[in-house]
Amino acid sequence: MTLPLSTTEAVSSLEQYSDVVSWINDTLDTSEEGNEANFPASTELTELDERITQLLATLDIACEDTSSQLERTIDDVSRSVPRLTYDLHFMKDSAMTLQVSLEKVLQKSKEVVPDSTSAALEHLRHLDMIKERMEATRDALKEAESWSSLELEVTSLLGERNYAKAAERLSEASRSMIVFHNTPEYEPRRALMVNLQNQLEASLSSALVAAINSQDVALCRNYFSIFSHIQRESEFRNYYNASRRESIVSLWNGVSLVDCESPPCATPSEPFTEFLSRFYAAFLSLINSERVSIPAIFPDPALTLSALISSILSSLQPTFSQRLSSLSSHYGEATLPQLITALQVTEEFAASVDKVVDKLNNALSSSALDGTGPDTPLNPRSQRRRSIRMSISWRAGASLPSAPSKALFADGMEWNQELFQPFLDFQTDYGLLERRFLDSALHKIISGDEKIPDADRPRLLREKVVEVAAVAEESLTRCTAFTHGYGSVGLVLALDNFFQSFIDVWTADIRLETRNSASQSKHPSSSDDFSDMDYSPQDWSDFQLLLHLLSSARVVYERLLAFEGKLRSSLVQTAIRFRLASDDPFNSFIAPSRGESQQLEQSTLNSADLHSLLTSVEADKQSRDSTLQSSRHIQIPVSAPEPLLVEGRKAVFTFANSCQVALQGTILSPLHKHLALYPSLPLWNAPGDPKTKHTMTTNDLQMPYFSLSPSDTVQRVAEGLLNLPRLFEVYADDDALAFSLHTLPHVDTEALKGLTEQISSEAFSQSTHVRRSSLSWAKPASLDADTVSSTWLSSLGHSLLEHFTTTILPSIPFLSPAGAAQLTSDVEYLSNIVRAINVEFPELDRWRELTALDDEEGKQRLSDAGDDDYVLKLVARLRRWER
């Protein structure tokens, strides 16, 4: 079996198609039709393989012929180009010589012809012009004379129902209206013309509506011709659209919905989204039927079908926008999923309509190429574009439609934009809608948590964060489905607020109030192990609870980082789609529908913030991929990108800080109890002055002078501080204490950051390779247990000393010289103790220095000091020094 296409025919037929796939399908279908009668029962796959093999052979020969012709053409051009300059110069000289010769011949001809002959010729030319103008005047007068019988003729034709003849008569009369332009008779004749056209339209209206309803295509085409003759084509389209849309509009206007405003005295029957699917199904059924009828009636089927769809959409009452507003009011904060469902159903409908329009245009193009279409030429807008890829096989003399301009490419798509216009306001407010939906979901997640026992709250937090992450992941799908990535900025802000709100609720619940008895019995063994540390069972219960909450905070943070990685991957995919659409705006659209893509592109969602966000995440992805590629050979640490959920991370660290502060309060609570009575000790009012030298007599014994011992309170506090390392030996390996060390009070964050980076660098240098398949960003290396313990001990020491110097010492009412000496001894002893746990507190040394001064030195120091010495003022108040 051979294909009925020669090499030339194959190439010629290929030029008629905009893409190769359609040409291959049509060529193979043609071959199959030609052999159906001879081989009705042959195996299809074998025949298809033979046809494809022969088609490939034909295309190979065509390619070789084209290549040979192209080589010959290039050789001919190469040989001709060197002579081109000489030929052009020769042609220029010849043309100038010819011009001079013609001027001489013209001058000689004028000299030969006598003056009488020239005058006779001029007179003949004048007479010919008069004749032409008189004939034109005669024709115009005949047209004007026919107006006297126009009304009678048209009326009689209408009475005879000869509508076509009446339309032709009115068309002829309309062409002669220009004769009466700028004359007094123009307006009366124009009024007569309009009146007769109205009569003709009124006579045809009933029959036209009946023909449209009965789908009598031949009669409708005849009526369309009549309306076109009287320049009332738009009225015919209005009649047609009004008749065809009646059933669809009635379906929309008369429906009763449970979640939208319904007609009076109607019982709601179904939700809006279910009705919308049924409505679009009926709508699409009408469009499919019109795909057959409209080409037989109208000369521009694609534009006519688009106008019909737009007419239906504009005739809906209540409008689509009003229905969506009612839907939003009914569902409130939960309206976003309903809007997404409605949009997806609408997008499916638009895609189905686009397929119908494509079939219509393909059928019309095939009819035009085959010469079997209607007599009326096709509109250039509906003709298929010739692919630019076929330009190499363009032949001289070929006549194919050229590629349309961008303006023509968008024609006939008004219905598409009108269909998606009601959704645009909601898409623009996506960020607000998403935030409201997430707030509602968060309220459902945290409702009922008040009844949970305190001991179970850490477990509850870990469970709740899983639910929160699941809800947040659903928002990624909602953003893509509803805004196709244009709402990414609003999505990030809504998610950031969502995580922040969730964590803030838990931060507000951290209290240092007394726990219930059930919590007290959870850890009886702990109090036995540390019975000498003055901790009550309540303190141990609080300690365990806060430690578990801090561990849960670490879990929350890891969940947040994992979700942020998914969010970043989603944004990278969005950025890639945007870049592809920008590189090929004709063939690549961000939204499924071209009209929706244009609306979103022109909306406020397409902002500089959006492009900055997408550019940054894509640049981070490319930078990380490049680093990972380089790290195969050179060990390079992979740095983390800028965080997306900034407020969410801050909320986690705030929660961790609240847990840390509460935990420190629990750890230091025995020491705070000891210090609570410290300002009211009688030591501060003790008489005498240890620094005053005693007068010796002959009978007195010489006693050695010893420095004062620290008070019992300070000794107990010092013992508590020295027992803290023993406490951390048990819990230092707990990951909870190592989490968020930078939020601990009185911690040098820069030094801690440098230590963390050093440990991360050392850990990376010890690795032999970097796993390329990992999609998550590198996590910071964990600090060792000794570093964690020392950091906590330093923070605890600073917190205790801050409490001691800012709350306890200023509460002492008075210091006698002996009391000052005792306070100096206490402060010096406490300073030595805290140095044992690597705590330096300059303010404590300042108190020791000032309390050791006698009255004269203190008064002198006070008179020389400025007003900004806070500690000196306090000591002066306690010692009753005066300026």
PDB file of C-alpha atoms in Angstrom, residues 7-16 61-70 72-73 386 390-400:
ATOM      1  CA  THR A   7       7.140  14.423  -2.221  1.00  0.00           C
ATOM      2  CA  THR A   8       5.896  17.740  -3.608  1.00  0.00           C
ATOM      3  CA  GLU A   9       2.352  17.086  -2.450  1.00  0.00           C
ATOM      4  CA  ALA A  10       3.541  16.146   1.032  1.00  0.00           C
ATOM      5  CA  VAL A  11       5.498  19.382   1.419  1.00  0.00           C
ATOM      6  CA  SER A  12       2.657  21.455  -0.047  1.00  0.00           C
ATOM      7  CA  SER A  13       0.085  19.920   2.279  1.00  0.00           C
ATOM      8  CA  LEU A  14       2.422  20.391   5.245  1.00  0.00           C
ATOM      9  CA  GLU A  15       2.395  24.156   4.659  1.00  0.00           C
ATOM     10  CA  GLN A  16      -1.356  24.261   5.254  1.00  0.00           C
ATOM     11  CA  ILE A  61      13.134  12.378   0.364  1.00  0.00           C
ATOM     12  CA  ALA A  62      11.478  15.770   0.826  1.00  0.00           C
ATOM     13  CA  CYS A  63      14.201  16.810   3.258  1.00  0.00           C
ATOM     14  CA  GLU A  64      16.926  15.713   0.829  1.00  0.00           C
ATOM     15  CA  ASP A  65      15.237  17.579  -2.056  1.00  0.00           C
ATOM     16  CA  THR A  66      14.867  20.691   0.045  1.00  0.00           C
ATOM     17  CA  SER A  67      18.497  20.476   1.142  1.00  0.00           C
ATOM     18  CA  SER A  68      19.670  20.050  -2.446  1.00  0.00           C
ATOM     19  CA  GLN A  69      17.576  22.969  -3.693  1.00  0.00           C
ATOM     20  CA  LEU A  70      18.835  25.102  -0.837  1.00  0.00           C
ATOM     21  CA  ARG A  72      21.878  25.103  -5.344  1.00  0.00           C
ATOM     22  CA  THR A  73      20.240  28.377  -4.381  1.00  0.00           C
ATOM     23  CA  ARG A 386       0.880  29.080   9.632  1.00  0.00           C
ATOM     24  CA  MET A 390       7.432  25.750   8.178  1.00  0.00           C
ATOM     25  CA  SER A 391       8.992  28.896   6.699  1.00  0.00           C
ATOM     26  CA  ILE A 392      11.969  26.978   5.276  1.00  0.00           C
ATOM     27  CA  SER A 393       9.677  25.133   2.873  1.00  0.00           C
ATOM     28  CA  TRP A 394       7.852  28.257   1.727  1.00  0.00           C
ATOM     29  CA  ARG A 395       7.460  28.221  -2.063  1.00  0.00           C
ATOM     30  CA  ALA A 396       7.178  31.102  -4.448  1.00  0.00           C
ATOM     31  CA  GLY A 397       3.590  31.785  -5.409  1.00  0.00           C
ATOM     32  CA  ALA A 398       2.119  30.052  -2.345  1.00  0.00           C
ATOM     33  CA  SER A 399      -0.822  31.881  -0.833  1.00  0.00           C
ATOM     34  CA  LEU A 400      -1.424  30.981   2.791  1.00  0.00           C
TER      35      LEU A 400
END
